[in-house]
């Protein structure tokens, strides 16, 4: 296939994938919501879950986005250094978002900052957001798509702790954010926590944590223990679905970390809402693809 044709084909497939992500929750989120529904005993949280499930059914039946806020499009682009379209990815993803905005359709969510006008295409200066990872000696493209809605983005926060605050400071920070703002993000929440040196390193990790499969654990035993302790702690707040109270507040807590400066701990939180529109897709160099997040789906 010639290069221009390949670009067109990849753009079309990514556009269809973005549209799908807006309408159908990934398998792991769907399974977790069903699991949480069973744990609730009071009529109100049960009814809220039932309404969420009905909403999902109708989104598919009516071919419409499952939440009115289809967010700002964000992509984690893990691209092999010999994937043939590596150098064209930014344009391909931007064009795919424009295409999906018309076809899905998606809400117009890209407002040029300071100039205060909506581009009407979901693209603008720096949007869609691309987080890059180049993989050496590899020709595969791995894409994570995420719709960052206003409500689920709202609790996001990052700071550098004072020396001596230690990991207790991390727990305090996360619980403080959750008790102050968690309610705004349409629980049950997915809580991404980044632990690194500076605010931007921690913040990026906290977003990447949201792309991890639900139920996965940090490979470091102590970090995995922190995930569990935070999950138990946030569940005790009793937010319940949509914040109407209930036994469970979160779908999961995912901690990502790097090595850090010996005297500082940077910590950040990013949240995903119950309608966590995330998708994961793999492309081989011949552009054949496998949708990993939504089993059995052909685009
Ligand atoms: S927080 Fe999520 S479910 Fe709630 S309005 Fe925003 S995108 Fe929709």
mmCIF file of C-alpha atoms and ligand atoms in Angstrom:
data_model
loop_
_atom_site.group_PDB
_atom_site.id
_atom_site.type_symbol
_atom_site.label_atom_id
_atom_site.label_comp_id
_atom_site.label_asym_id
_atom_site.label_seq_id
_atom_site.Cartn_x
_atom_site.Cartn_y
_atom_site.Cartn_z
ATOM 1 C CA UNK A 1 0.000 0.000 0.000
ATOM 2 C CA UNK A 2 1.373 3.466 -0.785
ATOM 3 C CA UNK A 3 2.039 5.836 2.064
ATOM 4 C CA UNK A 4 -0.877 8.215 1.435
ATOM 5 C CA UNK A 5 -3.322 5.279 1.293
ATOM 6 C CA UNK A 6 -1.890 3.883 4.549
ATOM 7 C CA UNK A 7 -2.312 7.270 6.230
ATOM 8 C CA UNK A 8 -5.954 7.394 5.105
ATOM 9 C CA UNK A 9 -6.602 3.858 6.315
ATOM 10 C CA UNK A 10 -5.038 4.380 9.733
ATOM 11 C CA UNK A 11 -6.920 7.676 10.144
ATOM 12 C CA UNK A 12 -10.229 5.944 9.361
ATOM 13 C CA UNK A 13 -9.651 3.067 11.781
ATOM 14 C CA UNK A 14 -8.565 5.378 14.621
ATOM 15 C CA UNK A 15 -11.598 7.616 13.972
ATOM 16 C CA UNK A 16 -13.923 4.607 14.203
ATOM 17 C CA UNK A 17 -12.149 3.475 17.374
ATOM 18 C CA UNK A 18 -12.538 6.906 18.999
ATOM 19 C CA UNK A 19 -16.261 6.831 18.145
ATOM 20 C CA UNK A 20 -16.589 3.364 19.677
ATOM 21 C CA UNK A 21 -14.825 4.444 22.874
ATOM 22 C CA UNK A 22 -17.415 7.217 23.274
ATOM 23 C CA UNK A 23 -20.279 4.732 23.120
ATOM 24 C CA UNK A 24 -19.116 1.511 24.721
ATOM 25 C CA UNK A 25 -17.219 1.131 27.970
ATOM 26 C CA UNK A 26 -14.149 -1.123 27.922
ATOM 27 C CA UNK A 27 -14.605 -4.688 29.192
ATOM 28 C CA UNK A 28 -12.672 -4.142 32.447
ATOM 29 C CA UNK A 29 -14.746 -1.103 33.484
ATOM 30 C CA UNK A 30 -18.010 -2.826 32.573
ATOM 31 C CA UNK A 31 -17.068 -5.907 34.630
ATOM 32 C CA UNK A 32 -16.031 -3.777 37.611
ATOM 33 C CA UNK A 33 -19.272 -1.759 37.604
ATOM 34 C CA UNK A 34 -21.249 -5.010 37.641
ATOM 35 C CA UNK A 35 -19.118 -6.272 40.515
ATOM 36 C CA UNK A 36 -19.687 -3.068 42.516
ATOM 37 C CA UNK A 37 -23.443 -3.137 41.873
ATOM 38 C CA UNK A 38 -23.683 -6.523 43.603
ATOM 39 C CA UNK A 39 -21.911 -5.203 46.703
ATOM 40 C CA UNK A 40 -24.433 -2.431 47.294
ATOM 41 C CA UNK A 41 -27.320 -3.281 49.612
ATOM 42 C CA UNK A 42 -29.325 -0.030 49.813
ATOM 43 C CA UNK A 43 -32.010 0.704 47.199
ATOM 44 C CA UNK A 44 -30.585 4.115 46.139
ATOM 45 C CA UNK A 45 -27.102 2.999 45.011
ATOM 46 C CA UNK A 46 -28.618 -0.111 43.380
ATOM 47 C CA UNK A 47 -31.030 2.093 41.415
ATOM 48 C CA UNK A 48 -28.208 4.423 40.351
ATOM 49 C CA UNK A 49 -26.214 1.461 39.010
ATOM 50 C CA UNK A 50 -29.278 0.155 37.190
ATOM 51 C CA UNK A 51 -29.700 3.574 35.573
ATOM 52 C CA UNK A 52 -26.047 3.571 34.513
ATOM 53 C CA UNK A 53 -26.479 0.138 32.923
ATOM 54 C CA UNK A 54 -29.643 1.244 31.133
ATOM 55 C CA UNK A 55 -27.724 4.283 29.885
ATOM 56 C CA UNK A 56 -25.042 2.024 28.428
ATOM 57 C CA UNK A 57 -27.630 -0.154 26.704
ATOM 58 C CA UNK A 58 -29.335 2.875 25.174
ATOM 59 C CA UNK A 59 -26.052 4.403 24.006
ATOM 60 C CA UNK A 60 -25.406 1.301 21.916
ATOM 61 C CA UNK A 61 -28.994 0.894 20.772
ATOM 62 C CA UNK A 62 -29.312 4.544 19.710
ATOM 63 C CA UNK A 63 -25.706 4.771 18.511
ATOM 64 C CA UNK A 64 -24.949 7.788 20.699
ATOM 65 C CA UNK A 65 -22.165 8.713 23.134
ATOM 66 C CA UNK A 66 -22.840 7.278 26.585
ATOM 67 C CA UNK A 67 -22.148 10.615 28.305
ATOM 68 C CA UNK A 68 -22.813 14.070 26.863
ATOM 69 C CA UNK A 69 -19.287 15.127 27.821
ATOM 70 C CA UNK A 70 -17.057 13.278 25.381
ATOM 71 C CA UNK A 71 -14.087 15.132 26.829
ATOM 72 C CA UNK A 72 -10.815 16.304 25.411
ATOM 73 C CA UNK A 73 -9.192 13.486 23.444
ATOM 74 C CA UNK A 74 -5.947 12.206 24.901
ATOM 75 C CA UNK A 75 -3.700 9.533 23.380
ATOM 76 C CA UNK A 76 -0.877 7.538 24.882
ATOM 77 C CA UNK A 77 1.160 6.704 21.780
ATOM 78 C CA UNK A 78 3.562 3.811 22.308
ATOM 79 C CA UNK A 79 5.155 3.614 18.916
ATOM 80 C CA UNK A 80 7.893 1.317 17.686
ATOM 81 C CA UNK A 81 10.820 3.199 16.152
ATOM 82 C CA UNK A 82 10.288 1.334 12.871
ATOM 83 C CA UNK A 83 6.492 1.633 12.688
ATOM 84 C CA UNK A 84 6.107 2.946 9.119
ATOM 85 C CA UNK A 85 3.908 5.986 9.950
ATOM 86 C CA UNK A 86 5.718 7.134 13.096
ATOM 87 C CA UNK A 87 6.524 10.585 11.695
ATOM 88 C CA UNK A 88 2.914 11.168 10.601
ATOM 89 C CA UNK A 89 1.179 10.147 13.825
ATOM 90 C CA UNK A 90 0.349 13.634 15.102
ATOM 91 C CA UNK A 91 -1.506 14.554 11.921
ATOM 92 C CA UNK A 92 -3.193 11.132 11.701
ATOM 93 C CA UNK A 93 -4.535 11.372 15.267
ATOM 94 C CA UNK A 94 -5.653 14.974 14.818
ATOM 95 C CA UNK A 95 -7.511 14.136 11.597
ATOM 96 C CA UNK A 96 -9.044 11.052 13.252
ATOM 97 C CA UNK A 97 -10.442 13.238 16.047
ATOM 98 C CA UNK A 98 -11.943 15.697 13.528
ATOM 99 C CA UNK A 99 -13.502 12.782 11.639
ATOM 100 C CA UNK A 100 -14.901 11.136 14.774
ATOM 101 C CA UNK A 101 -16.278 14.488 15.974
ATOM 102 C CA UNK A 102 -18.519 14.549 12.885
ATOM 103 C CA UNK A 103 -19.287 10.841 12.654
ATOM 104 C CA UNK A 104 -19.854 9.819 16.308
ATOM 105 C CA UNK A 105 -20.726 12.706 16.914
ATOM 106 C CA UNK A 106 -18.608 14.071 19.773
ATOM 107 C CA UNK A 107 -19.334 17.214 21.763
ATOM 108 C CA UNK A 108 -17.170 20.188 20.748
ATOM 109 C CA UNK A 109 -14.710 20.378 23.618
ATOM 110 C CA UNK A 110 -11.723 22.336 22.376
ATOM 111 C CA UNK A 111 -11.776 26.009 23.341
ATOM 112 C CA UNK A 112 -8.744 28.102 22.444
ATOM 113 C CA UNK A 113 -7.466 29.397 25.773
ATOM 114 C CA UNK A 114 -7.434 33.239 26.104
ATOM 115 C CA UNK A 115 -9.095 33.679 22.690
ATOM 116 C CA UNK A 116 -12.164 31.904 24.126
ATOM 117 C CA UNK A 117 -13.639 30.388 21.003
ATOM 118 C CA UNK A 118 -14.623 26.801 20.420
ATOM 119 C CA UNK A 119 -12.919 25.374 17.334
ATOM 120 C CA UNK A 120 -15.931 23.097 16.769
ATOM 121 C CA UNK A 121 -13.645 20.229 15.772
ATOM 122 C CA UNK A 122 -12.239 18.984 19.092
ATOM 123 C CA UNK A 123 -8.771 20.035 17.978
ATOM 124 C CA UNK A 124 -6.862 23.189 18.824
ATOM 125 C CA UNK A 125 -3.495 24.325 20.087
ATOM 126 C CA UNK A 126 -2.073 21.187 21.759
ATOM 127 C CA UNK A 127 -5.279 19.152 21.475
ATOM 128 C CA UNK A 128 -5.731 16.268 21.097
ATOM 129 C CA UNK A 129 -3.135 15.641 23.799
ATOM 130 C CA UNK A 130 -0.405 13.189 22.841
ATOM 131 C CA UNK A 131 1.781 11.420 25.389
ATOM 132 C CA UNK A 132 4.659 9.730 23.573
ATOM 133 C CA UNK A 133 6.710 6.621 24.239
ATOM 134 C CA UNK A 134 9.058 5.440 21.483
ATOM 135 C CA UNK A 135 9.846 1.713 21.662
ATOM 136 C CA UNK A 136 13.267 0.680 20.265
ATOM 137 C CA UNK A 137 13.649 -2.181 17.741
ATOM 138 C CA UNK A 138 9.908 -2.504 17.300
ATOM 139 C CA UNK A 139 7.407 -1.909 14.482
ATOM 140 C CA UNK A 140 4.114 -1.982 16.433
ATOM 141 C CA UNK A 141 1.845 0.944 17.307
ATOM 142 C CA UNK A 142 0.024 0.700 20.625
ATOM 143 C CA UNK A 143 -2.596 3.377 21.186
ATOM 144 C CA UNK A 144 -4.528 4.246 24.319
ATOM 145 C CA UNK A 145 -7.447 6.588 23.726
ATOM 146 C CA UNK A 146 -8.992 8.469 26.617
ATOM 147 C CA UNK A 147 -11.851 10.947 26.766
ATOM 148 C CA UNK A 148 -10.973 13.390 29.536
ATOM 149 C CA UNK A 149 -14.314 14.855 30.599
ATOM 150 C CA UNK A 150 -14.632 18.053 32.620
ATOM 151 C CA UNK A 151 -15.978 16.412 35.789
ATOM 152 C CA UNK A 152 -13.448 13.614 35.950
ATOM 153 C CA UNK A 153 -10.598 16.017 35.214
ATOM 154 C CA UNK A 154 -11.697 18.417 37.970
ATOM 155 C CA UNK A 155 -10.161 16.684 41.029
ATOM 156 C CA UNK A 156 -6.703 16.538 39.377
ATOM 157 C CA UNK A 157 -3.974 17.934 41.625
ATOM 158 C CA UNK A 158 -0.182 17.748 42.017
ATOM 159 C CA UNK A 159 2.307 18.988 44.597
ATOM 160 C CA UNK A 160 5.765 18.429 45.996
ATOM 161 C CA UNK A 161 5.673 17.331 49.626
ATOM 162 C CA UNK A 162 7.806 18.951 52.300
ATOM 163 C CA UNK A 163 10.868 16.898 53.248
ATOM 164 C CA UNK A 164 9.894 14.487 56.017
ATOM 165 C CA UNK A 165 6.258 14.159 54.990
ATOM 166 C CA UNK A 166 7.235 10.835 53.494
ATOM 167 C CA UNK A 167 4.733 8.257 52.198
ATOM 168 C CA UNK A 168 2.319 9.265 54.944
ATOM 169 C CA UNK A 169 2.205 12.619 53.128
ATOM 170 C CA UNK A 170 1.254 10.804 49.905
ATOM 171 C CA UNK A 171 -1.693 9.131 51.647
ATOM 172 C CA UNK A 172 -2.749 12.396 53.272
ATOM 173 C CA UNK A 173 -2.597 14.224 49.923
ATOM 174 C CA UNK A 174 -4.633 11.612 48.044
ATOM 175 C CA UNK A 175 -7.312 11.323 50.740
ATOM 176 C CA UNK A 176 -7.533 15.106 51.025
ATOM 177 C CA UNK A 177 -8.187 15.415 47.273
ATOM 178 C CA UNK A 178 -10.703 12.577 47.338
ATOM 179 C CA UNK A 179 -12.684 13.891 50.311
ATOM 180 C CA UNK A 180 -12.697 17.447 48.886
ATOM 181 C CA UNK A 181 -13.347 16.857 45.178
ATOM 182 C CA UNK A 182 -13.981 13.152 44.516
ATOM 183 C CA UNK A 183 -17.723 13.747 44.546
ATOM 184 C CA UNK A 184 -17.472 16.001 41.470
ATOM 185 C CA UNK A 185 -16.147 13.254 39.232
ATOM 186 C CA UNK A 186 -19.190 10.937 39.002
ATOM 187 C CA UNK A 187 -18.108 8.010 41.238
ATOM 188 C CA UNK A 188 -17.262 5.179 41.433
ATOM 189 C CA UNK A 189 -13.871 6.610 40.561
ATOM 190 C CA UNK A 190 -10.721 5.318 39.050
ATOM 191 C CA UNK A 191 -7.902 7.017 40.943
ATOM 192 C CA UNK A 192 -4.520 7.399 39.264
ATOM 193 C CA UNK A 193 -1.665 8.339 41.593
ATOM 194 C CA UNK A 194 1.788 9.397 40.395
ATOM 195 C CA UNK A 195 4.760 9.363 42.770
ATOM 196 C CA UNK A 196 7.988 10.903 41.478
ATOM 197 C CA UNK A 197 10.129 14.015 42.047
ATOM 198 C CA UNK A 198 8.465 17.106 40.603
ATOM 199 C CA UNK A 199 4.894 18.108 39.847
ATOM 200 C CA UNK A 200 5.043 17.434 36.099
ATOM 201 C CA UNK A 201 6.656 13.992 36.483
ATOM 202 C CA UNK A 202 4.095 12.966 39.097
ATOM 203 C CA UNK A 203 1.207 14.434 37.088
ATOM 204 C CA UNK A 204 2.115 12.574 33.908
ATOM 205 C CA UNK A 205 2.394 9.295 35.828
ATOM 206 C CA UNK A 206 -0.971 9.856 37.479
ATOM 207 C CA UNK A 207 -2.563 10.186 34.020
ATOM 208 C CA UNK A 208 -0.724 7.160 32.622
ATOM 209 C CA UNK A 209 -1.993 5.172 35.624
ATOM 210 C CA UNK A 210 -5.535 5.695 34.300
ATOM 211 C CA UNK A 211 -4.559 3.798 31.140
ATOM 212 C CA UNK A 212 -3.627 0.669 33.062
ATOM 213 C CA UNK A 213 -6.091 -2.237 33.003
ATOM 214 C CA UNK A 214 -8.399 -2.333 36.009
ATOM 215 C CA UNK A 215 -7.335 -4.984 38.483
ATOM 216 C CA UNK A 216 -3.645 -4.669 37.567
ATOM 217 C CA UNK A 217 -1.162 -3.928 40.346
ATOM 218 C CA UNK A 218 2.052 -1.948 40.537
ATOM 219 C CA UNK A 219 4.879 -4.511 40.184
ATOM 220 C CA UNK A 220 6.569 -3.119 43.309
ATOM 221 C CA UNK A 221 5.147 -4.884 46.353
ATOM 222 C CA UNK A 222 5.123 -1.755 48.531
ATOM 223 C CA UNK A 223 3.487 0.345 45.833
ATOM 224 C CA UNK A 224 0.879 -2.397 45.345
ATOM 225 C CA UNK A 225 0.215 -2.319 49.091
ATOM 226 C CA UNK A 226 -0.250 1.450 48.886
ATOM 227 C CA UNK A 227 -2.803 0.916 46.090
ATOM 228 C CA UNK A 228 -4.772 -1.434 48.341
ATOM 229 C CA UNK A 229 -4.581 0.815 51.415
ATOM 230 C CA UNK A 230 -5.711 3.852 49.410
ATOM 231 C CA UNK A 231 -8.530 1.858 47.841
ATOM 232 C CA UNK A 232 -9.779 0.732 51.255
ATOM 233 C CA UNK A 233 -9.433 4.274 52.638
ATOM 234 C CA UNK A 234 -11.315 5.943 49.784
ATOM 235 C CA UNK A 235 -14.044 3.292 49.875
ATOM 236 C CA UNK A 236 -14.572 4.155 53.549
ATOM 237 C CA UNK A 237 -15.609 7.686 52.507
ATOM 238 C CA UNK A 238 -18.765 5.980 51.219
ATOM 239 C CA UNK A 239 -19.333 8.094 48.097
ATOM 240 C CA UNK A 240 -21.297 5.368 46.317
ATOM 241 C CA UNK A 241 -22.383 5.649 42.683
ATOM 242 C CA UNK A 242 -22.738 9.278 41.537
ATOM 243 C CA UNK A 243 -21.979 10.350 45.128
ATOM 244 C CA UNK A 244 -25.394 9.278 46.422
ATOM 245 C CA UNK A 245 -23.639 7.257 49.149
ATOM 246 C CA UNK A 246 -22.902 3.569 49.132
ATOM 247 C CA UNK A 247 -20.404 0.952 50.192
ATOM 248 C CA UNK A 248 -17.872 1.518 47.441
ATOM 249 C CA UNK A 249 -16.340 4.771 46.161
ATOM 250 C CA UNK A 250 -13.772 3.519 43.677
ATOM 251 C CA UNK A 251 -13.300 1.093 40.811
ATOM 252 C CA UNK A 252 -9.616 0.996 41.666
ATOM 253 C CA UNK A 253 -6.505 2.922 42.710
ATOM 254 C CA UNK A 254 -3.503 2.662 40.405
ATOM 255 C CA UNK A 255 -0.098 3.943 41.502
ATOM 256 C CA UNK A 256 2.701 4.653 39.014
ATOM 257 C CA UNK A 257 6.162 5.707 40.118
ATOM 258 C CA UNK A 258 9.697 6.533 39.043
ATOM 259 C CA UNK A 259 12.911 6.976 41.014
ATOM 260 C CA UNK A 260 13.094 10.401 42.672
ATOM 261 C CA UNK A 261 15.328 13.032 44.220
ATOM 262 C CA UNK A 262 16.320 11.859 47.727
ATOM 263 C CA UNK A 263 14.764 14.830 49.488
ATOM 264 C CA UNK A 264 11.517 15.320 47.575
ATOM 265 C CA UNK A 265 8.395 13.356 46.789
ATOM 266 C CA UNK A 266 6.206 14.754 44.037
ATOM 267 C CA UNK A 267 2.683 13.363 44.135
ATOM 268 C CA UNK A 268 -0.277 13.798 41.815
ATOM 269 C CA UNK A 269 -3.818 12.528 41.433
ATOM 270 C CA UNK A 270 -5.901 12.137 38.294
ATOM 271 C CA UNK A 271 -9.392 10.661 38.370
ATOM 272 C CA UNK A 272 -11.519 8.738 35.930
ATOM 273 C CA UNK A 273 -15.296 8.611 36.364
ATOM 274 C CA UNK A 274 -17.661 5.628 36.228
ATOM 275 C CA UNK A 275 -18.003 6.326 32.506
ATOM 276 C CA UNK A 276 -14.280 5.785 31.986
ATOM 277 C CA UNK A 277 -14.089 6.013 28.202
ATOM 278 C CA UNK A 278 -10.774 4.360 27.538
ATOM 279 C CA UNK A 279 -9.671 2.141 24.690
ATOM 280 C CA UNK A 280 -6.566 0.194 23.823
ATOM 281 C CA UNK A 281 -5.693 -0.924 20.300
ATOM 282 C CA UNK A 282 -2.633 -2.494 18.657
ATOM 283 C CA UNK A 283 -1.573 -1.979 15.044
ATOM 284 C CA UNK A 284 0.996 -4.108 13.261
ATOM 285 C CA UNK A 285 3.161 -2.495 10.596
ATOM 286 C CA UNK A 286 0.755 -3.747 7.868
ATOM 287 C CA UNK A 287 -2.012 -1.841 9.765
ATOM 288 C CA UNK A 288 -3.898 -4.972 10.785
ATOM 289 C CA UNK A 289 -5.243 -4.286 14.240
ATOM 290 C CA UNK A 290 -6.502 -5.895 17.442
ATOM 291 C CA UNK A 291 -8.854 -4.082 19.794
ATOM 292 C CA UNK A 292 -7.604 -5.098 23.232
ATOM 293 C CA UNK A 293 -10.021 -3.188 25.466
ATOM 294 C CA UNK A 294 -13.317 -4.229 23.847
ATOM 295 C CA UNK A 295 -13.205 -7.960 23.112
ATOM 296 C CA UNK A 296 -14.630 -9.135 19.815
ATOM 297 C CA UNK A 297 -15.154 -5.652 18.384
ATOM 298 C CA UNK A 298 -14.376 -5.160 14.691
ATOM 299 C CA UNK A 299 -14.210 -1.552 13.552
HETATM 300 S S1 LIG B 1 -17.550 12.966 35.151
HETATM 301 FE FE1 LIG B 1 -17.724 11.370 33.543
HETATM 302 S S2 LIG B 1 -19.851 10.606 33.645
HETATM 303 FE FE2 LIG B 1 -19.737 12.547 34.806
HETATM 304 S S3 LIG B 1 -20.381 14.106 33.302
HETATM 305 FE FE3 LIG B 1 -18.124 14.008 33.273
HETATM 306 S S4 LIG B 1 -17.604 12.558 31.655
HETATM 307 FE FE4 LIG B 1 -19.762 12.254 32.131
#
